[in-house]
């Protein structure tokens, strides 16, 4: 699974976005996290905002399984859950094949 | 192509910019201890653009080339772009606690783009095409450009053409088939030495008699006939002291202003964006000033964030952090700082498209933003000084704190004496306390006060300039009608 990552610009983040991302990566060593680039298609896109505005632009990126936006440390669990869901969906697909 | 910070520094070394300071020509100005901190600030604008955690603010897609460019070289395409500009400036202020100098170019690009479009529409000139090609060159090479507006102005009671010395406003000295010769100067130019190029604008609205002064153009910073005289700052020679570190307060970053002299400089036709169209001088000035007044709602807020943090640390180190009046002062500083930010965001959110397609800020709100900036930073540093205590201006030097010189009856060294008497809360070392107090000294009344205080007062126009604009935009008659309606006056 390839997960694109887009950070907001970080003008006044209310938590450490980098550390939050590291926590997510640590628990998903089988996922290939890549800083999102235009022209690439990702299985999923993780948008990491620093505050409730979560203003990071992301419409320019394409994904197969949608986007998850987070703007609070408390969202880490939800992100992990979403990634697990996509992973099990992928496994199911592979089993069918 | 985006440059890295190191590539930016190397690109400066290739320039032959003429710089004078203390009566001497400075050949290696890139590594000069008084100049380098200001170069490091511009470097930050390149480094942050390479960082995925900041790229969303620091870069944008060019409407001219479709390529990713540094936002400092971008034409705003939406109110979202205008807001992101302010956020980017706050970020850069946080990372440098200084003026990072590159916004004057960005503000000039946006003002030139729309103004040249409207000049061409009236006169059938080709300034807009000239400017678009120039901006593509800037974007493609990720250049830093000094947007230069302020003339020396001589006797403020006289128009440009009426000055005793005609050079006190930058002017067209000669028109040729292939270009123009310009003469004059631009004063207190922020970041001029650190810029690859200069983009010149007239300093005020002009009448027909002043048409020789209604000129806008671009040129390389090392063009023949151009030179700069470095501006002094309070306590600046501390940077020249051997092993200067703690006493500087902000060792790595700082601002820069210089006098830029045009000693008969030739400007080719394709770099001219206004040439005697005097009735558009006011439009260009007003648009540039509007953008630049918006800018202050970002950059000074970022610096304010660092000052508030430093004041809070000083309180921690002094052991005064639990006092209710200290907490209240930190709240007040935050309230003032975020009020500045509110205006920066508001004038951006209320922006609108110009005829040329790029976005302009709401002029009334941008002027209110800058008017607040002429006041609130002074209150913020007053509160910071209050919290810090008098020690921030009475401490011995860092040399004394490290000196082995025996001075006590029992053989105590100067270092031991200083560390004994300047120790405070156990949560910090004496040197950490000294560092934060020196930072506050530097920003409140040292070399960085140029950027945080006086620049907040006069940069992007002095307070009265904003009051004139607020008066023009304030719509008093409509307010009178509202009052009449409520009061039952027919």
XYZ file of C-alpha atoms in Angstrom:
587
model
C 0.000 0.000 0.000
C 1.300 3.419 -0.934
C 0.040 6.314 1.165
C 0.703 9.854 -0.004
C 1.299 12.447 2.709
C 0.566 16.146 2.520
C 1.370 18.489 5.405
C -0.186 21.914 5.846
C 2.412 24.695 5.816
C 2.707 24.787 9.604
C 2.286 28.511 10.344
C 1.039 27.936 13.893
C 0.514 24.217 14.504
C -1.116 23.241 17.790
C 0.827 19.963 17.994
C 3.985 18.435 16.512
C 2.831 17.258 13.095
C 6.132 15.529 12.362
C 6.000 13.485 15.557
C 2.378 12.530 14.904
C 3.369 11.317 11.438
C 6.249 9.304 12.915
C 3.812 7.591 15.307
C 1.561 6.650 12.390
C 4.518 5.353 10.374
C 5.852 3.354 13.295
C 2.637 1.368 13.541
C 2.421 0.794 9.792
C 5.842 -0.422 8.726
C 4.263 -2.331 5.851
C 2.864 0.877 4.339
C 4.990 2.903 1.940
C 4.456 6.533 3.019
C 5.530 9.053 0.413
C 5.380 12.847 0.393
C 2.615 13.437 -2.156
C 3.566 14.613 -5.617
C 1.366 15.621 -8.506
C 1.057 13.069 -11.289
C 1.309 10.078 -8.922
C -1.688 8.005 -7.828
C -1.710 6.828 -4.226
C -3.791 4.153 -2.558
C -4.638 6.699 0.084
C -3.755 10.306 0.942
C -3.095 11.454 4.497
C -3.451 15.222 4.990
C -1.811 16.426 8.211
C -2.991 19.878 9.299
C -1.719 21.789 12.311
C -5.020 23.328 13.394
C -8.759 23.003 12.804
C -8.473 24.984 9.574
C -6.400 22.159 8.039
C -5.685 24.374 5.021
C -3.261 22.071 3.167
C -4.105 21.929 -0.526
C -4.766 18.368 -1.696
C -7.144 18.469 -4.671
C -4.150 18.186 -7.007
C -3.366 14.645 -5.844
C -5.140 11.497 -7.009
C -5.973 8.493 -4.824
C -7.743 5.158 -5.153
C -9.126 4.968 -1.633
C -9.771 8.586 -0.779
C -8.331 11.027 1.706
C -8.033 11.202 5.488
C -7.552 14.621 7.089
C -6.203 15.093 10.596
C -5.647 18.326 12.521
C -5.231 17.100 16.083
C -3.077 14.530 17.848
C -6.301 12.906 18.986
C -6.974 11.946 15.359
C -4.053 9.511 15.227
C -6.216 6.574 16.282
C -8.789 7.373 13.601
C -6.026 7.539 10.997
C -4.636 4.184 12.121
C -8.118 2.687 11.932
C -8.635 4.016 8.419
C -5.283 2.644 7.244
C -6.143 -0.759 8.740
C -9.441 -0.724 6.878
C -7.717 -0.059 3.556
C -5.109 -2.702 4.250
C -7.727 -5.358 4.980
C -9.669 -4.304 1.893
C -6.495 -4.828 -0.156
C -5.911 -8.231 1.427
C -9.447 -9.276 0.586
C -8.910 -8.202 -3.014
C -5.688 -10.196 -3.207
C -7.368 -13.278 -1.734
C -10.139 -13.092 -4.339
C -7.516 -12.936 -7.087
C 13.459 25.428 -10.539
C 13.558 25.875 -6.778
C 16.980 26.718 -5.325
C 18.175 25.282 -2.034
C 19.373 27.675 0.649
C 22.989 26.758 -0.053
C 22.513 27.322 -3.774
C 21.079 30.756 -2.952
C 24.200 31.668 -0.953
C 26.443 30.476 -3.793
C 24.389 32.444 -6.314
C 25.104 35.622 -4.342
C 28.837 34.981 -4.586
C 28.560 35.138 -8.369
C 27.146 38.671 -8.245
C 29.425 41.685 -8.474
C 27.222 43.842 -6.230
C 29.052 46.970 -5.026
C 28.647 47.430 -1.252
C 30.155 50.135 0.983
C 30.275 50.225 4.784
C 32.349 52.220 7.307
C 34.023 54.094 4.433
C 35.238 50.965 2.673
C 34.208 48.801 -0.253
C 33.213 45.378 1.086
C 34.305 42.772 -1.452
C 33.245 39.622 0.401
C 29.931 40.898 1.712
C 28.413 37.403 1.704
C 30.590 36.348 4.647
C 30.776 39.710 6.424
C 29.702 39.161 10.077
C 27.433 42.211 10.045
C 25.739 41.277 6.765
C 25.611 37.483 6.878
C 22.781 37.164 9.459
C 20.465 39.031 7.076
C 21.504 36.721 4.218
C 20.725 33.737 6.460
C 17.181 35.073 6.829
C 16.625 35.025 3.063
C 18.217 31.568 2.965
C 15.426 30.372 5.266
C 12.854 31.246 2.574
C 14.647 28.793 0.261
C 15.221 26.070 2.872
C 11.607 26.038 4.071
C 10.384 25.630 0.480
C 12.303 22.333 0.325
C 10.709 21.025 3.538
C 7.558 18.879 3.052
C 6.248 20.149 6.396
C 6.196 23.715 5.037
C 5.947 23.340 1.255
C 2.185 23.933 1.189
C 2.765 27.507 2.324
C 6.177 28.116 0.806
C 5.403 27.036 -2.756
C 2.641 27.550 -5.296
C 1.896 26.652 -8.888
C 2.794 29.493 -11.239
C -0.062 30.763 -13.403
C 2.598 31.833 -15.917
C 4.571 28.611 -16.346
C 2.556 25.889 -14.596
C 5.674 25.039 -12.588
C 6.022 24.916 -8.819
C 7.607 28.172 -7.670
C 8.537 29.727 -4.361
C 5.490 31.637 -3.101
C 7.683 34.720 -2.768
C 7.698 34.798 -6.583
C 4.020 33.995 -7.057
C 1.084 36.022 -8.397
C -1.882 35.520 -6.056
C -4.622 33.601 -7.894
C -7.257 33.487 -5.147
C -8.098 34.644 -1.653
C -6.642 31.313 -0.516
C -3.302 32.395 -2.022
C -3.575 35.727 -0.165
C -4.201 33.950 3.147
C -1.371 31.501 2.548
C 0.945 34.416 1.877
C 0.232 35.794 5.373
C 0.647 32.348 6.939
C 3.947 31.870 5.109
C 5.177 35.185 6.485
C 4.185 34.231 10.010
C 6.130 30.996 9.607
C 9.238 32.808 8.324
C 9.007 35.293 11.216
C 8.860 32.407 13.678
C 11.942 30.786 12.170
C 14.104 33.920 12.060
C 12.695 36.393 14.624
C 13.758 38.933 12.012
C 12.726 40.572 8.783
C 13.353 37.972 6.056
C 13.286 40.656 3.361
C 11.834 38.729 0.437
C 8.260 39.996 0.689
C 8.987 43.398 -0.882
C 9.681 41.634 -4.173
C 6.518 39.505 -3.942
C 4.393 42.574 -3.193
C 5.987 44.498 -6.038
C 5.345 41.636 -8.513
C 1.660 41.593 -7.718
C 1.292 45.374 -7.866
C 3.245 45.589 -11.147
C 1.258 42.782 -12.774
C -2.099 44.504 -12.414
C -0.858 48.069 -12.937
C 1.050 47.330 -16.148
C -2.075 45.611 -17.479
C -4.082 48.780 -16.931
C -1.416 51.086 -18.377
C -1.296 48.967 -21.546
C -5.078 49.024 -21.763
C -5.051 52.817 -21.822
C -1.949 53.489 -23.913
C -1.369 50.310 -25.964
C 2.102 49.990 -24.452
C 3.840 46.645 -23.862
C 4.702 46.902 -20.205
C 2.524 43.971 -19.147
C 4.237 41.604 -21.602
C 7.627 42.974 -20.504
C 6.691 42.320 -16.913
C 5.323 38.817 -17.500
C 8.549 37.817 -19.282
C 10.567 39.325 -16.464
C 8.582 37.473 -13.806
C 8.981 34.185 -15.687
C 12.739 34.794 -15.597
C 12.515 35.457 -11.845
C 10.353 32.392 -11.185
C 12.394 30.051 -13.380
C 15.594 31.038 -11.566
C 13.992 31.365 -8.091
C 15.486 34.830 -7.631
C 15.210 37.217 -4.717
C 14.124 40.658 -5.876
C 14.170 43.920 -3.943
C 10.928 45.780 -4.610
C 12.232 49.321 -4.181
C 9.883 52.253 -3.677
C 11.107 54.862 -1.183
C 12.971 57.845 -2.629
C 15.075 60.187 -0.461
C 12.342 62.849 -1.073
C 14.405 65.882 0.049
C 12.116 68.717 1.147
C 8.811 66.960 1.898
C 6.929 70.180 1.128
C 8.065 70.162 -2.510
C 7.029 68.000 -5.476
C 9.751 65.902 -7.174
C 10.277 68.384 -10.029
C 10.489 71.330 -7.586
C 13.368 69.934 -5.511
C 16.599 71.921 -5.563
C 18.488 68.721 -6.339
C 16.628 66.805 -9.094
C 18.154 63.480 -7.960
C 16.216 63.380 -4.685
C 13.538 61.409 -6.477
C 14.692 58.662 -8.848
C 14.169 59.893 -12.403
C 14.535 59.280 -16.101
C 17.610 61.284 -17.023
C 17.634 60.374 -20.689
C 15.424 58.485 -23.126
C 17.166 56.494 -25.854
C 15.923 54.283 -28.663
C 17.007 51.128 -26.844
C 16.152 52.166 -23.287
C 16.492 54.826 -20.614
C 19.182 56.209 -18.316
C 17.999 56.553 -14.722
C 19.499 58.559 -11.883
C 18.713 58.944 -8.188
C 18.461 56.639 -5.198
C 16.164 54.465 -3.122
C 16.451 54.761 0.668
C 16.288 52.181 3.473
C 16.015 49.298 1.054
C 15.313 46.117 2.970
C 17.396 43.195 1.758
C 18.771 45.065 -1.239
C 22.278 43.602 -0.929
C 20.859 40.084 -0.593
C 18.763 40.441 -3.756
C 19.706 39.227 -7.222
C 17.580 41.912 -8.861
C 15.959 45.269 -8.139
C 12.417 46.158 -9.168
C 11.957 49.900 -8.991
C 8.666 51.732 -8.482
C 7.818 55.419 -8.077
C 7.500 56.575 -4.491
C 4.216 58.511 -4.635
C 1.379 59.702 -6.854
C 2.704 62.090 -9.518
C 1.407 65.030 -11.556
C 2.301 65.867 -15.151
C 5.201 68.074 -14.047
C 6.690 64.999 -12.387
C 6.405 62.640 -15.332
C 10.178 62.115 -15.516
C 9.860 60.581 -12.053
C 7.029 58.225 -13.023
C 9.273 55.305 -13.834
C 9.310 51.603 -13.070
C 11.873 49.057 -14.213
C 13.985 46.072 -13.214
C 17.739 45.615 -13.241
C 20.338 43.220 -11.825
C 21.735 44.275 -8.442
C 25.223 44.417 -9.940
C 24.332 46.463 -13.022
C 26.901 49.085 -14.014
C 26.362 52.341 -12.100
C 24.459 50.830 -9.153
C 25.928 50.656 -5.644
C 24.748 50.355 -2.045
C 25.696 51.930 1.268
C 24.954 49.661 4.236
C 22.685 51.037 6.963
C 23.834 50.896 10.596
C 21.768 49.291 13.326
C 21.825 49.701 17.086
C 24.605 47.553 18.661
C 25.549 46.239 15.190
C 29.289 46.017 15.898
C 28.663 43.355 18.534
C 28.533 41.085 15.477
C 32.181 41.980 14.783
C 33.368 40.906 18.247
C 35.511 37.742 18.295
C 33.517 34.621 19.240
C 30.329 36.689 19.334
C 27.514 34.446 20.448
C 25.412 34.969 23.599
C 25.709 38.757 23.629
C 24.178 38.942 20.144
C 20.822 37.607 21.297
C 20.078 36.325 17.797
C 23.355 35.042 16.440
C 22.181 33.640 13.135
C 19.553 36.044 11.866
C 18.974 39.764 11.375
C 17.611 42.409 9.059
C 19.272 44.672 6.556
C 18.647 48.072 5.014
C 20.798 50.046 2.586
C 20.865 53.168 0.459
C 20.763 52.083 -3.197
C 22.296 54.604 -5.583
C 21.602 54.745 -9.333
C 24.488 56.646 -10.835
C 23.273 56.908 -14.446
C 22.130 53.317 -14.932
C 21.040 52.086 -18.376
C 17.751 50.152 -18.454
C 16.888 48.320 -21.706
C 13.351 48.657 -23.113
C 12.287 45.108 -22.199
C 12.866 45.794 -18.510
C 10.774 48.990 -18.400
C 7.289 48.769 -16.851
C 6.345 52.450 -16.662
C 7.897 55.396 -18.438
C 6.255 58.791 -17.836
C 2.650 57.478 -17.458
C 2.419 59.645 -14.356
C -1.289 59.062 -13.663
C -0.535 55.395 -12.931
C 2.183 56.134 -10.357
C -0.435 56.479 -7.612
C -2.109 53.201 -8.593
C 1.166 51.289 -8.421
C 2.064 52.856 -5.073
C -1.371 52.183 -3.589
C -1.414 48.552 -4.703
C 2.123 47.845 -3.532
C 1.448 49.569 -0.206
C -1.778 47.580 0.210
C -0.011 44.253 -0.258
C 2.853 45.330 1.945
C 0.521 46.468 4.736
C -1.100 43.031 4.541
C 2.376 41.465 4.817
C 2.949 43.002 8.239
C -0.044 41.058 9.538
C 2.047 37.924 9.008
C 5.753 38.641 9.446
C 5.563 40.688 12.650
C 3.140 38.149 14.118
C 5.711 35.400 13.609
C 8.376 37.512 15.326
C 5.823 38.272 18.053
C 5.347 34.523 18.596
C 9.062 34.221 19.388
C 9.016 37.260 21.701
C 6.050 35.885 23.644
C 7.868 32.563 23.969
C 11.031 34.332 25.141
C 9.115 36.392 27.719
C 7.456 33.226 29.042
C 10.858 31.535 29.312
C 12.311 34.591 31.093
C 9.470 34.319 33.616
C 10.172 30.591 34.047
C 13.888 31.238 34.536
C 13.265 34.079 36.973
C 10.939 31.834 38.946
C 8.094 34.293 38.406
C 5.965 32.186 36.066
C 3.254 31.481 38.622
C 2.564 35.154 39.397
C -0.894 36.088 38.130
C 0.235 39.436 36.683
C 2.898 37.616 34.599
C 0.294 35.214 33.225
C -1.958 38.162 32.443
C 0.819 40.000 30.612
C 1.489 36.934 28.455
C -2.236 36.783 27.668
C -2.183 40.469 26.708
C 0.835 39.938 24.433
C -0.915 37.003 22.762
C -4.115 39.004 22.353
C -2.229 41.867 20.680
C -0.263 39.536 18.439
C -3.293 37.562 17.274
C -5.189 40.811 16.640
C -2.469 41.731 14.125
C -2.884 38.304 12.524
C -6.685 38.696 12.395
C -6.327 41.799 10.228
C -3.780 40.105 7.950
C -6.140 37.175 7.411
C -9.234 39.386 7.119
C -7.849 41.667 4.404
C -6.796 38.525 2.516
C -10.144 36.734 2.882
C -11.883 39.853 1.554
C -9.556 40.113 -1.460
C -10.795 40.458 -5.034
C -9.554 39.813 -8.582
C -8.007 42.708 -10.509
C -8.628 43.268 -14.226
C -5.410 41.393 -14.963
C -6.568 38.350 -12.966
C -4.327 38.351 -9.909
C -5.859 39.027 -6.504
C -5.688 42.252 -4.519
C -6.307 42.571 -0.780
C -9.119 44.613 0.794
C -7.476 48.024 1.063
C -9.333 49.292 4.141
C -8.604 46.187 6.190
C -4.958 46.074 5.047
C -4.487 49.661 6.203
C -6.150 48.904 9.524
C -3.795 45.921 9.805
C -0.698 48.057 9.308
C -2.008 50.851 11.557
C -2.236 48.282 14.366
C 1.299 47.147 13.542
C 2.539 50.718 14.149
C 1.337 50.345 17.764
C 0.996 46.783 19.083
C 4.611 45.593 18.693
C 5.666 48.522 20.914
C 3.280 47.317 23.609
C 4.404 43.727 23.114
C 8.083 44.625 23.689
C 7.114 46.877 26.615
C 5.437 43.909 28.274
C 8.392 41.663 27.359
C 10.783 44.126 29.051
C 8.464 44.274 32.052
C 8.493 40.484 32.428
C 12.222 40.109 31.714
C 13.367 42.600 34.343
C 16.214 45.112 34.218
C 18.854 42.420 33.969
C 18.354 42.216 30.208
C 20.236 45.513 29.904
C 22.630 45.359 32.867
C 24.249 41.918 32.562
C 28.003 41.586 32.157
C 29.296 40.301 28.816
C 29.555 36.626 27.967
C 33.366 37.037 28.175
C 32.973 37.873 31.868
C 30.733 34.854 32.360
C 33.526 32.700 30.936
C 36.564 34.504 32.342
C 39.211 32.692 34.426
C 40.497 35.993 35.836
C 40.829 35.656 39.609
C 38.994 38.529 41.316
C 37.761 37.246 44.696
C 39.625 37.186 48.022
C 39.432 33.417 47.977
C 40.570 33.147 44.354
C 37.081 33.129 42.807
C 37.168 33.753 39.069
C 35.075 36.362 37.283
C 33.117 33.475 35.769
C 32.352 32.004 39.177
C 31.273 35.377 40.542
C 28.966 36.095 37.571
C 27.450 32.604 37.629
C 26.920 32.819 41.414
C 25.110 36.149 41.384
C 23.095 35.682 38.212
C 21.796 32.214 39.025
C 18.013 31.998 39.334
C 15.485 29.150 39.117
C 16.938 25.656 39.112
C 15.150 24.888 35.870
C 17.811 26.757 33.900
C 21.529 27.339 33.787
C 22.839 30.870 34.164
C 23.926 30.821 30.533
C 20.416 29.803 29.383
C 18.928 32.677 31.380
C 21.476 35.021 29.860
C 20.691 33.798 26.337
C 16.974 34.477 26.617
C 17.511 37.895 28.219
C 19.998 38.858 25.500
C 17.487 37.760 22.887
C 14.941 40.116 24.431
C 17.498 42.918 24.639
C 18.307 42.439 20.951
C 14.680 42.499 19.796
C 13.562 45.279 22.181
C 16.422 47.729 21.692
C 19.323 46.065 19.876
C 19.924 45.449 16.185
C 16.677 43.467 15.743
C 14.614 46.359 17.121
C 15.164 47.962 13.706
C 12.975 45.256 12.216
C 10.470 44.778 15.008
C 9.929 48.340 16.206
C 10.903 51.083 13.765
C 10.127 48.981 10.707
C 6.699 48.301 12.227
C 6.250 52.060 12.536
C 7.526 53.212 9.145
C 7.827 50.172 6.885
C 5.102 50.007 4.195
C 4.358 53.637 5.044
C 4.278 55.650 8.244
C 1.092 55.735 10.387
C -0.321 58.853 8.758
C -0.205 57.200 5.330
C -2.549 54.487 6.619
C -4.839 57.031 8.259
C -5.246 58.827 4.947
C -6.174 55.529 3.277
C -8.537 54.595 6.127
C -10.190 57.991 5.765
C -10.647 57.492 2.006
C -12.148 54.024 2.455
C -14.184 54.600 5.599
C -17.527 55.388 3.930
C -18.563 57.936 6.577
C -21.603 59.159 4.633
C -23.142 55.682 4.617
C -22.556 55.503 8.358
C -24.326 58.858 8.795
C -27.303 57.464 6.914
C -27.377 54.441 9.226
C -27.418 56.723 12.256
C -30.176 58.911 10.754
C -32.307 55.854 10.043
C -32.012 54.528 13.585
C -32.518 57.965 15.163
C -35.524 58.773 13.001
C -33.927 61.721 11.166
C -35.277 62.378 7.675
